[in-house]
XYZ file of C-alpha atoms in Angstrom:
677
model
C 14.125 88.852 -24.696
C 14.166 86.286 -21.859
C 13.522 87.554 -18.328
C 15.198 86.522 -15.068
C 13.576 83.096 -15.116
C 15.777 81.968 -18.002
C 18.435 80.740 -15.574
C 16.055 78.703 -13.384
C 15.826 74.901 -13.419
C 12.067 74.620 -12.810
C 10.220 73.680 -16.023
C 7.293 75.793 -14.821
C 9.432 78.891 -14.363
C 11.126 78.263 -17.702
C 7.694 78.232 -19.359
C 7.496 81.908 -18.365
C 11.049 82.890 -19.259
C 9.961 84.483 -22.545
C 6.949 86.338 -21.160
C 7.086 90.120 -21.566
C 6.521 90.216 -17.786
C 9.743 91.056 -15.944
C 9.464 88.043 -13.646
C 11.652 87.478 -10.613
C 12.177 84.134 -8.893
C 11.372 84.050 -5.165
C 14.352 85.779 -3.565
C 15.325 88.479 -1.109
C 16.549 90.502 -4.092
C 13.005 90.702 -5.438
C 11.648 92.079 -2.166
C 14.572 94.485 -1.913
C 13.623 95.748 -5.367
C 10.032 96.294 -4.217
C 11.223 98.219 -1.162
C 13.565 100.337 -3.264
C 10.827 101.157 -5.801
C 8.063 101.503 -3.206
C 5.704 99.132 -5.058
C 3.778 96.023 -4.005
C 4.711 92.483 -4.983
C 2.551 90.404 -7.286
C 3.127 86.737 -6.391
C 1.964 84.145 -8.921
C 2.157 80.468 -7.889
C 1.474 77.465 -10.097
C 3.010 74.330 -11.553
C 3.862 73.075 -15.003
C 0.946 70.694 -15.590
C -1.703 73.116 -14.271
C -4.280 73.766 -17.014
C -5.563 77.123 -15.750
C -2.016 78.297 -15.093
C -1.389 77.914 -18.817
C -4.642 79.704 -19.624
C -3.799 82.684 -17.404
C -0.342 82.854 -18.968
C -1.692 82.877 -22.535
C -4.411 85.397 -21.781
C -2.538 87.859 -19.587
C 1.182 87.195 -19.054
C 1.816 87.004 -22.801
C -0.187 90.194 -23.440
C 2.229 93.086 -24.050
C -0.063 95.763 -22.609
C -0.889 93.802 -19.457
C 2.776 92.917 -18.983
C 3.816 96.554 -19.352
C 1.340 97.549 -16.629
C 2.596 94.770 -14.343
C 6.205 95.812 -14.875
C 5.487 99.470 -14.197
C 3.548 99.042 -10.972
C 4.661 95.771 -9.359
C 7.599 93.514 -8.693
C 6.362 90.251 -10.151
C 7.481 86.975 -8.570
C 6.790 83.578 -10.104
C 6.937 80.456 -7.874
C 6.729 76.782 -8.763
C 4.659 75.316 -5.922
C 6.345 71.948 -6.415
C 9.788 73.452 -5.827
C 8.697 75.688 -2.962
C 5.842 73.923 -1.150
C 6.608 76.046 1.920
C 5.919 79.331 0.112
C 2.835 77.819 -1.490
C 1.504 76.490 1.829
C 1.904 79.765 3.716
C 0.120 81.905 1.149
C -2.473 79.273 0.257
C -3.453 79.240 3.921
C -3.984 82.987 3.689
C -6.000 82.662 0.459
C -8.243 79.978 1.935
C -8.753 81.919 5.156
C -9.715 85.053 3.244
C -11.825 83.568 0.438
C -12.935 80.161 1.718
C -11.334 78.424 -1.239
C -8.013 78.026 -2.992
C -6.330 76.522 -6.004
C -3.876 77.227 -8.762
C -2.907 79.503 -10.302
C -2.685 81.371 -7.019
C -2.514 85.154 -7.212
C -1.437 87.065 -4.119
C -0.422 90.697 -3.645
C 2.132 91.390 -0.916
C 3.798 94.300 0.761
C 7.580 94.542 0.236
C 7.844 92.780 3.627
C 6.085 89.737 2.125
C 2.837 90.356 4.023
C -0.260 89.435 1.947
C -3.168 91.845 1.562
C -5.177 90.762 -1.526
C -5.834 87.260 -2.878
C -7.265 85.281 -5.729
C -6.669 82.447 -8.144
C -7.423 82.655 -11.872
C -8.665 85.942 -13.283
C -9.978 86.158 -16.883
C -8.827 88.722 -19.468
C -12.204 90.467 -19.266
C -14.959 90.474 -16.608
C -16.743 87.136 -16.652
C -19.153 85.209 -14.424
C -18.914 87.790 -11.678
C -15.128 87.812 -11.727
C -13.170 90.985 -12.462
C -10.609 90.892 -15.243
C -6.959 90.464 -14.357
C -6.281 94.020 -15.558
C -9.036 95.340 -13.276
C -7.485 93.491 -10.330
C -4.090 95.004 -11.090
C -5.550 98.493 -11.354
C -7.557 98.090 -8.146
C -4.544 96.896 -6.179
C -2.380 99.685 -7.549
C -5.031 102.254 -6.624
C -5.340 100.893 -3.082
C -1.561 100.863 -2.692
C -1.275 104.461 -3.887
C -4.291 105.995 -2.158
C -4.937 103.810 0.924
C -1.477 102.648 1.954
C -2.258 102.794 5.669
C -5.350 100.621 5.235
C -3.370 98.122 3.145
C -0.686 97.932 5.841
C -3.340 97.429 8.516
C -4.986 94.598 6.539
C -1.630 92.930 5.863
C -0.624 93.144 9.493
C -3.913 91.656 10.670
C -3.601 88.751 8.229
C -0.092 87.961 9.403
C -1.186 88.123 13.059
C -4.148 85.862 12.339
C -1.922 83.323 10.600
C 0.602 83.398 13.426
C -2.177 82.764 15.940
C -3.505 79.657 14.238
C -2.855 76.582 16.323
C -3.204 72.995 15.205
C -5.625 70.974 17.307
C -2.896 68.569 18.350
C -4.804 66.667 20.992
C -2.223 64.894 23.137
C 0.916 62.858 22.637
C -0.938 59.543 22.754
C -1.401 57.609 19.522
C -4.951 56.627 18.528
C -6.331 53.336 19.772
C -9.124 50.992 18.761
C -11.838 53.508 19.611
C -10.465 56.309 17.434
C -9.819 54.009 14.474
C -13.345 52.591 14.735
C -14.761 56.125 14.729
C -12.621 56.994 11.703
C -13.945 53.946 9.847
C -17.512 54.919 10.725
C -16.890 58.424 9.407
C -15.545 57.028 6.145
C -18.553 54.737 5.827
C -20.872 57.745 6.082
C -19.023 59.572 3.298
C -18.618 56.513 1.083
C -20.357 56.448 -2.312
C -21.725 52.876 -2.500
C -22.932 53.208 -6.092
C -19.711 54.587 -7.590
C -16.954 53.956 -5.065
C -14.802 56.637 -3.514
C -15.811 59.347 -1.103
C -17.813 62.521 -1.539
C -19.020 64.057 -4.767
C -17.508 65.740 -7.793
C -14.705 66.399 -8.365
C -13.627 63.000 -7.086
C -9.998 62.302 -6.220
C -8.341 58.903 -5.844
C -8.336 58.309 -2.064
C -4.936 56.578 -2.065
C -4.038 57.034 1.596
C -7.539 56.134 2.813
C -7.434 52.951 0.726
C -4.175 51.966 2.422
C -5.845 52.476 5.802
C -8.837 50.364 4.789
C -6.618 47.495 3.613
C -4.557 47.604 6.806
C -7.660 47.791 8.978
C -9.078 44.720 7.250
C -5.782 42.876 7.706
C -5.699 43.641 11.418
C -9.370 43.228 12.317
C -10.925 41.141 9.550
C -13.422 43.930 8.798
C -15.212 42.960 5.590
C -16.732 46.413 5.261
C -13.373 48.132 5.029
C -12.148 45.626 2.448
C -15.326 46.031 0.411
C -14.943 49.814 0.268
C -11.339 49.440 -0.866
C -12.118 46.764 -3.457
C -15.094 48.547 -4.964
C -13.325 51.900 -5.144
C -10.269 50.371 -6.786
C -12.397 48.524 -9.323
C -14.483 51.603 -10.180
C -11.374 53.709 -10.708
C -9.644 51.011 -12.767
C -12.669 50.696 -15.043
C -13.227 54.435 -15.362
C -11.806 57.135 -17.560
C -9.526 58.305 -14.759
C -7.387 55.252 -15.586
C -5.565 55.199 -18.925
C -6.983 52.036 -20.474
C -4.299 51.929 -23.166
C -1.094 53.070 -21.540
C -1.708 52.547 -17.836
C -1.485 55.135 -15.095
C -4.001 57.429 -13.445
C -5.038 61.012 -14.123
C -5.168 63.558 -11.296
C -8.916 63.365 -10.578
C -12.351 62.855 -12.092
C -14.513 65.882 -12.783
C -17.627 63.733 -12.188
C -18.713 61.293 -9.491
C -18.577 58.279 -11.834
C -14.805 58.438 -12.616
C -15.636 58.972 -16.316
C -13.979 62.249 -17.347
C -10.625 62.995 -15.767
C -8.557 66.096 -15.413
C -5.963 64.580 -17.693
C -2.672 65.564 -16.068
C -0.755 62.567 -14.727
C 1.249 63.103 -11.550
C 4.093 60.924 -10.287
C 2.804 60.951 -6.717
C -0.682 59.732 -7.672
C 0.694 56.876 -9.710
C 3.270 55.847 -7.131
C 0.660 55.763 -4.362
C -1.951 53.960 -6.461
C 0.540 51.439 -7.840
C 1.325 50.480 -4.248
C -2.365 50.346 -3.244
C -3.279 48.025 -6.126
C -0.264 45.825 -5.382
C -1.403 45.620 -1.746
C -4.982 44.877 -2.850
C -3.678 41.987 -4.958
C -1.618 40.814 -1.988
C -4.827 40.739 0.074
C -7.314 39.321 -2.436
C -5.433 37.866 -5.396
C -7.516 40.085 -7.717
C -6.325 39.793 -11.313
C -7.598 43.313 -12.016
C -5.500 44.686 -9.155
C -2.453 42.793 -10.423
C -2.857 44.162 -13.940
C -3.365 47.742 -12.813
C -0.403 47.643 -10.433
C 1.912 46.373 -13.158
C 0.564 48.664 -15.871
C 0.925 51.667 -13.583
C 4.484 50.667 -12.683
C 5.299 50.222 -16.360
C 3.766 53.620 -17.141
C 6.009 55.315 -14.583
C 9.138 53.629 -15.931
C 8.224 54.132 -19.595
C 6.950 57.697 -19.535
C 8.318 59.368 -16.409
C 11.831 57.978 -15.933
C 14.517 60.551 -16.714
C 17.877 59.818 -18.382
C 19.551 60.192 -14.983
C 17.397 57.420 -13.472
C 14.940 59.514 -11.478
C 11.267 60.076 -12.177
C 9.783 63.232 -13.661
C 7.020 65.045 -11.821
C 4.125 65.072 -14.257
C 2.631 64.949 -17.714
C 0.484 67.906 -18.793
C -3.256 67.677 -19.265
C -3.029 69.680 -22.501
C -1.584 68.779 -25.883
C -2.072 69.885 -29.466
C -5.192 68.766 -31.270
C -5.498 68.305 -35.006
C -5.698 72.064 -35.580
C -2.572 72.879 -33.575
C -4.437 74.319 -30.586
C -3.545 73.196 -27.078
C -6.570 71.301 -25.769
C -7.047 69.383 -22.555
C -7.281 65.635 -23.139
C -6.545 65.768 -26.877
C -3.916 63.028 -26.554
C -6.240 60.555 -24.829
C -9.782 60.791 -26.260
C -11.291 59.023 -29.275
C -14.222 59.353 -31.644
C -15.773 56.401 -33.525
C -14.253 57.814 -36.727
C -10.762 57.817 -35.225
C -11.196 54.215 -34.115
C -12.224 53.232 -37.646
C -9.256 55.055 -39.151
C -6.842 53.039 -37.005
C -8.605 49.681 -36.716
C -10.939 49.303 -39.682
C -14.698 49.141 -39.317
C -15.038 45.683 -37.745
C -12.439 46.109 -35.010
C -13.530 49.725 -34.495
C -17.024 48.525 -33.656
C -15.567 46.010 -31.216
C -13.325 48.659 -29.607
C -16.190 51.151 -29.323
C -18.280 48.582 -27.477
C -15.394 47.394 -25.309
C -14.190 50.885 -24.307
C -17.544 52.683 -24.211
C -16.919 55.013 -27.173
C -20.215 56.483 -28.444
C -21.372 58.791 -31.212
C -22.469 61.347 -28.605
C -19.203 61.067 -26.731
C -18.482 61.266 -23.032
C -16.131 64.262 -23.290
C -16.176 67.306 -25.564
C -17.090 67.641 -29.261
C -18.241 64.043 -29.594
C -15.054 62.467 -28.268
C -15.034 59.754 -25.597
C -12.699 58.913 -22.758
C -11.912 55.204 -22.883
C -13.494 53.175 -20.085
C -13.818 49.494 -19.300
C -17.425 48.462 -18.696
C -18.210 45.103 -17.097
C -18.094 42.823 -20.118
C -14.589 41.517 -20.770
C -15.772 37.919 -20.669
C -17.460 38.138 -24.072
C -14.253 39.206 -25.825
C -11.232 37.224 -26.891
C -8.378 38.413 -24.655
C -5.712 38.051 -27.327
C -7.768 40.036 -29.820
C -8.375 42.799 -27.284
C -4.649 43.032 -26.544
C -3.982 43.388 -30.263
C -6.573 46.179 -30.538
C -5.120 47.961 -27.509
C -1.628 47.713 -28.933
C -2.672 49.197 -32.271
C -4.536 52.050 -30.593
C -1.606 52.763 -28.293
C 0.768 52.829 -31.247
C -1.531 55.219 -33.135
C -1.904 57.427 -30.070
C 1.863 57.621 -29.858
C 1.832 59.451 -33.207
C -0.243 62.287 -31.743
C 1.471 65.356 -30.267
C 2.353 64.246 -26.749
C 1.581 66.223 -23.583
C 4.491 68.149 -22.141
C 6.514 66.559 -19.367
C 7.768 68.292 -16.248
C 11.245 66.761 -15.991
C 11.880 68.092 -12.525
C 12.809 65.284 -10.093
C 11.141 65.895 -6.717
C 12.778 63.993 -3.863
C 9.573 63.165 -1.959
C 7.690 61.845 -4.964
C 10.670 59.774 -6.070
C 10.697 58.268 -2.591
C 7.075 57.212 -3.080
C 7.925 55.775 -6.512
C 10.900 53.850 -5.108
C 8.685 52.180 -2.490
C 5.991 51.306 -5.046
C 8.363 49.935 -7.696
C 10.435 47.960 -5.195
C 7.389 46.225 -3.723
C 5.608 45.689 -7.047
C 8.755 44.254 -8.578
C 9.204 41.897 -5.638
C 5.572 40.737 -5.574
C 5.338 39.969 -9.285
C 8.879 38.740 -9.954
C 9.796 41.805 -11.996
C 13.455 42.515 -11.177
C 13.454 45.288 -13.791
C 11.077 47.283 -11.575
C 13.300 46.768 -8.550
C 16.247 47.888 -10.664
C 14.333 51.056 -11.587
C 13.717 51.724 -7.903
C 17.411 51.241 -7.131
C 18.330 53.581 -9.990
C 16.134 56.344 -8.586
C 17.506 55.782 -5.100
C 21.059 55.989 -6.428
C 20.206 59.311 -8.085
C 18.819 60.729 -4.844
C 21.930 59.721 -2.931
C 24.284 60.935 -5.631
C 22.598 64.211 -6.468
C 20.138 65.224 -3.743
C 22.092 64.333 -0.599
C 25.021 66.453 0.541
C 27.830 65.316 2.827
C 25.662 66.023 5.911
C 22.784 63.964 4.433
C 20.712 67.116 3.882
C 18.312 66.836 0.988
C 17.795 69.089 -1.996
C 14.110 69.251 -2.881
C 14.568 68.951 -6.653
C 16.958 68.271 -9.483
C 16.752 68.567 -13.242
C 19.008 67.295 -16.019
C 21.481 65.979 -13.484
C 21.798 69.214 -11.510
C 20.491 69.660 -7.969
C 18.193 72.611 -7.367
C 18.857 75.319 -4.816
C 15.779 74.684 -2.670
C 16.139 72.766 0.582
C 14.158 69.621 1.198
C 11.061 69.883 3.360
C 9.660 67.332 5.810
C 7.858 65.281 3.166
C 11.132 64.902 1.247
C 12.975 63.462 4.235
C 10.041 61.235 5.207
C 9.087 59.879 1.776
C 12.675 59.260 0.691
C 13.256 57.407 3.966
C 10.086 55.386 3.252
C 11.439 54.456 -0.182
C 14.838 53.491 1.201
C 13.215 51.342 3.914
C 11.179 49.497 1.274
C 14.351 48.926 -0.758
C 16.131 47.542 2.279
C 13.297 45.051 2.830
C 13.233 43.963 -0.819
C 16.968 43.822 -1.565
C 18.454 42.960 1.820
C 21.028 45.715 1.324
C 21.735 47.446 4.628
C 23.007 50.616 2.976
C 19.399 51.696 2.305
C 18.512 51.308 5.973
C 21.593 53.349 6.830
C 20.599 56.168 4.477
C 17.056 56.127 5.873
C 18.553 56.552 9.335
C 20.551 59.588 8.255
C 17.404 61.250 6.933
C 15.298 60.428 9.966
C 17.972 61.764 12.299
C 17.508 65.085 10.503
C 13.762 64.809 11.090
C 14.316 64.385 14.825
C 16.888 67.173 15.025
C 15.419 69.805 12.704
C 11.689 69.230 12.190
C 10.273 68.037 15.555
C 9.111 70.344 18.328
C 10.793 68.779 21.356
C 8.165 70.009 23.798
C 5.013 68.821 22.040
C 6.268 66.234 19.557
C 4.571 68.158 16.736
C 6.316 68.395 13.387
C 6.920 71.359 11.111
C 7.024 71.216 7.327
C 10.277 73.172 7.174
C 13.504 72.716 9.104
C 14.450 74.859 12.070
C 17.230 76.416 9.991
C 15.165 76.949 6.821
C 14.353 80.319 5.260
C 12.002 82.277 7.508
C 8.615 83.062 6.010
C 5.742 84.984 7.589
C 4.716 81.694 9.218
C 6.485 78.368 9.662
C 4.225 75.970 7.761
C 2.792 73.016 9.651
C 0.018 70.805 8.298
C -0.644 67.203 9.376
C -3.479 66.580 6.905
C -3.072 64.678 3.658
C -3.508 66.470 0.373
C -2.605 64.738 -2.886
C 0.118 62.809 -1.059
C 0.745 61.963 2.584
C 1.510 64.987 4.724
C 5.112 65.290 5.797
C 3.907 64.889 9.378
C 2.232 61.493 8.956
C 4.791 60.283 6.396
C 7.486 60.983 8.980
C 5.519 59.090 11.635
C 5.327 56.070 9.321
C 9.003 56.101 8.379
C 10.096 56.623 11.996
C 7.951 53.690 13.115
C 9.316 51.365 10.415
C 12.891 52.388 11.119
C 12.406 51.761 14.823
C 11.021 48.299 14.076
C 14.044 47.529 11.878
C 16.633 48.823 14.333
C 15.128 48.952 17.812
C 15.780 52.705 17.944
C 13.630 53.881 20.844
C 13.855 57.649 20.107
C 12.410 57.043 16.645
C 9.518 54.956 17.948
C 8.764 57.493 20.665
C 8.750 60.302 18.086
C 6.399 58.296 15.857
C 3.978 57.655 18.717
C 3.975 61.317 19.761
C 3.438 62.451 16.180
C 0.392 60.182 15.909
C -1.322 62.185 18.651
C -2.649 64.437 15.920
C -4.288 61.395 14.294
C -6.049 60.665 17.571
C -7.435 64.207 17.440
C -8.292 64.426 13.730
C -8.935 60.838 12.659
C -12.476 60.541 14.053
C -13.370 64.037 12.745
C -11.831 64.215 9.257
C -10.711 60.672 8.341
C -10.617 61.384 4.599
C -7.881 63.936 5.148
C -5.570 61.971 7.406
C -5.687 58.526 5.806
C -1.946 57.952 5.909
C -1.875 58.766 9.611
C -4.641 56.228 10.162
C -2.676 53.643 8.167
C 0.402 54.272 10.326
C -1.747 53.957 13.449
C -2.874 50.523 12.222
C 0.775 49.494 11.956
C 1.451 50.725 15.473
C -1.500 48.793 16.898
C -0.253 45.662 15.135
C 3.256 46.083 16.486
C 4.393 46.469 13.756
C 5.623 42.921 13.223
C 9.318 42.382 12.618
C 10.316 39.593 10.231
C 13.877 38.334 9.854
C 14.693 35.790 7.137
C 18.109 34.125 7.187
C 19.528 31.561 4.816
C 22.806 30.276 3.464
C 22.652 32.904 0.677
C 20.213 35.452 -0.713
C 19.847 33.497 -3.952
C 19.181 30.211 -2.175
C 15.728 28.925 -3.300
C 14.539 28.267 0.259
C 15.654 31.707 1.407
C 13.936 33.335 -1.560
C 10.703 31.430 -0.818
C 10.635 32.606 2.801
C 11.581 36.163 1.811
C 8.788 36.360 -0.759
C 6.313 34.963 1.762
C 7.390 37.614 4.273
C 6.984 40.425 1.765
C 3.518 39.149 0.857
C 2.343 39.111 4.458
C -0.595 41.423 5.057
C 0.176 42.359 8.677
C -0.058 46.177 8.747
C 3.291 47.903 8.338
C 5.345 44.747 8.904
C 9.076 45.223 8.295
C 11.236 42.572 6.660
C 14.971 41.934 6.830
C 16.691 39.265 4.756
C 20.298 38.140 4.645
C 22.771 35.323 4.728
C 23.426 33.717 8.075
C 26.013 35.656 10.029
C 25.243 38.884 8.154
C 25.291 42.061 10.214
C 23.991 44.383 7.480
C 20.535 44.617 9.051
C 20.000 44.714 12.847
C 17.042 42.317 12.756
C 19.357 39.566 11.503
C 21.575 39.647 14.590
C 21.650 36.375 16.526
C 19.317 34.631 14.071
C 20.789 31.183 13.308
C 19.484 28.673 10.812
C 17.275 25.948 12.252
C 18.463 22.501 11.272
C 20.654 24.074 8.629
C 17.556 25.294 6.741
C 16.552 28.859 5.798
C 14.599 30.226 8.734
C 12.138 33.039 9.447
C 11.664 34.817 12.779
C 8.548 36.877 13.556
C 8.433 39.214 16.559
C 6.238 42.030 17.834
C 5.867 43.962 21.054
C 9.051 42.398 22.451
C 7.722 38.853 21.942
C 8.867 36.395 19.264
C 7.140 33.377 17.759
C 9.040 30.139 17.396
C 11.269 30.294 14.307
C 9.990 28.454 11.257
C 11.420 26.981 8.089
C 7.951 26.499 6.555
C 6.597 29.235 4.219
C 3.011 28.195 5.031
C 3.547 28.719 8.747
C 5.202 32.055 8.069
C 2.258 33.058 5.892
C -0.156 32.206 8.690
C 1.910 34.203 11.180
C 1.654 37.323 8.978
C -1.973 37.143 7.893
C -3.855 38.172 10.985
């Protein structure tokens, strides 16, 4: 019989709706039940594409005896971390403080007042590798609650006090300058892996935000070292198993330093960020590899993640059924030589094995290999390779596909909108721009209420109940600003302004300029979450700084620029110390140091060839964070177009920064030079 999760919209919660565990969604009613029964709360946090979340569910939550014990002695709450990042952040901070590490599934035991007192992540069904079994954990917590209630209350109270006393090292309200950015680059150089690309050791994550900083730093300063790190890392990832060599798109991370074996889940945010990075790398270098990867990644998002309503789904699972019907990580993606022969015949199978690095020993499990792209394309006929790839992709499509989390997350759709709009504009792919507009329309139609407040998620055309957090407002504004630059439609700038006004009113501390992850009127948790460091995507803090800065450049809005500069004070403090974890903030700081430049393109009509040539040149300019406005002469849709006449009756571009404007030009080459350094 389904439990209380059956009425939820989260795919992750719905995966647990038929568990014998009497799950509750996060709610005051659940805590009231715990108070009424006098039992602790077992909080379990995960997400739909999390491999070990599925394992814990199969081993313990689907076990009738374990579930009966949980139901008898706990109120059990299940949370989708992607729907409630605020709940996840607060308790993950407690887990990391107590254990020195974190991850998902996250297992936390709370008092009925939501105060945590015992923590963990995955627990096996029996003791293993020094870990207690999940049943042992349950029994130990129940015993402590029954026999040592005062000690439990004391521990919980101390944890809450410790969390409340944690202060972010904010530094001051001054944005970083040349010195701090140089120190950040030096720190990245020390952590760079020159043999394999990327930073640090295994597991190795795509450093999307750091790559954006490196490209912007090169554009502003001419630093060849920063460009080299970005180029080499992008090439290593694109040739590795972390990139889907058949279908495009990136997996979450590599379990090794060489980018060979990925954790196979595919997340919307990773692919949106990396699509944009590769498009920007192509814009800088003209690399054909970067062009191909940007377009393939964009096509992957549209083909496999777009929902019927026009938004983009959150993720594809790592697991899928293998030939025996078991759910196995990577089963959809890996190949053996025998499987290649079955699809291609012996001659083409031998070619494919050599081309993609498929060996008899395998690079994954049980003799299977993850497809890679070693350095040898030149010896192969390109048309033949495309035929082989197409046949393999078609055959792979007959395998049981990984599950898809159809939840539409506002923030990640904002990132996808920006990536698809720019990629479509760069490569003359209006279908990609149309996909970006479709997602933006969905967000306006479904996620925005009449006060321009955002819902965090939607599914199947229905908005979820959870309020948007800072990253939602910031990333959706970023997407809308990119759309305004690409389409010339002022409505997207207007919507971005609505969202950023909420940021100023509800998320910014007026005294310090610091930002909070939740709004001032959001549900109160044991701590108001606040984290300026990047994780898998830009932090809400630095994403807001970037969107505020771009909006100010488009409109001249001084409060927004001031807020952006104050918010970047944290980058001045953290950038030289932990540059890998505040890459987006460093990228925004590069834009601030460059101006950012403001480009207005006016012509007799948007579809005029001369206007289109200048507009494309403006969009392809590498000046960090430059904003672009385009419109017909006399248009008042975008503020940058005001008082911008044609010169000699020809389409004209105006470039300004720091309250100073260059002479207007009708020549795309001169415009290109004005935006390239």
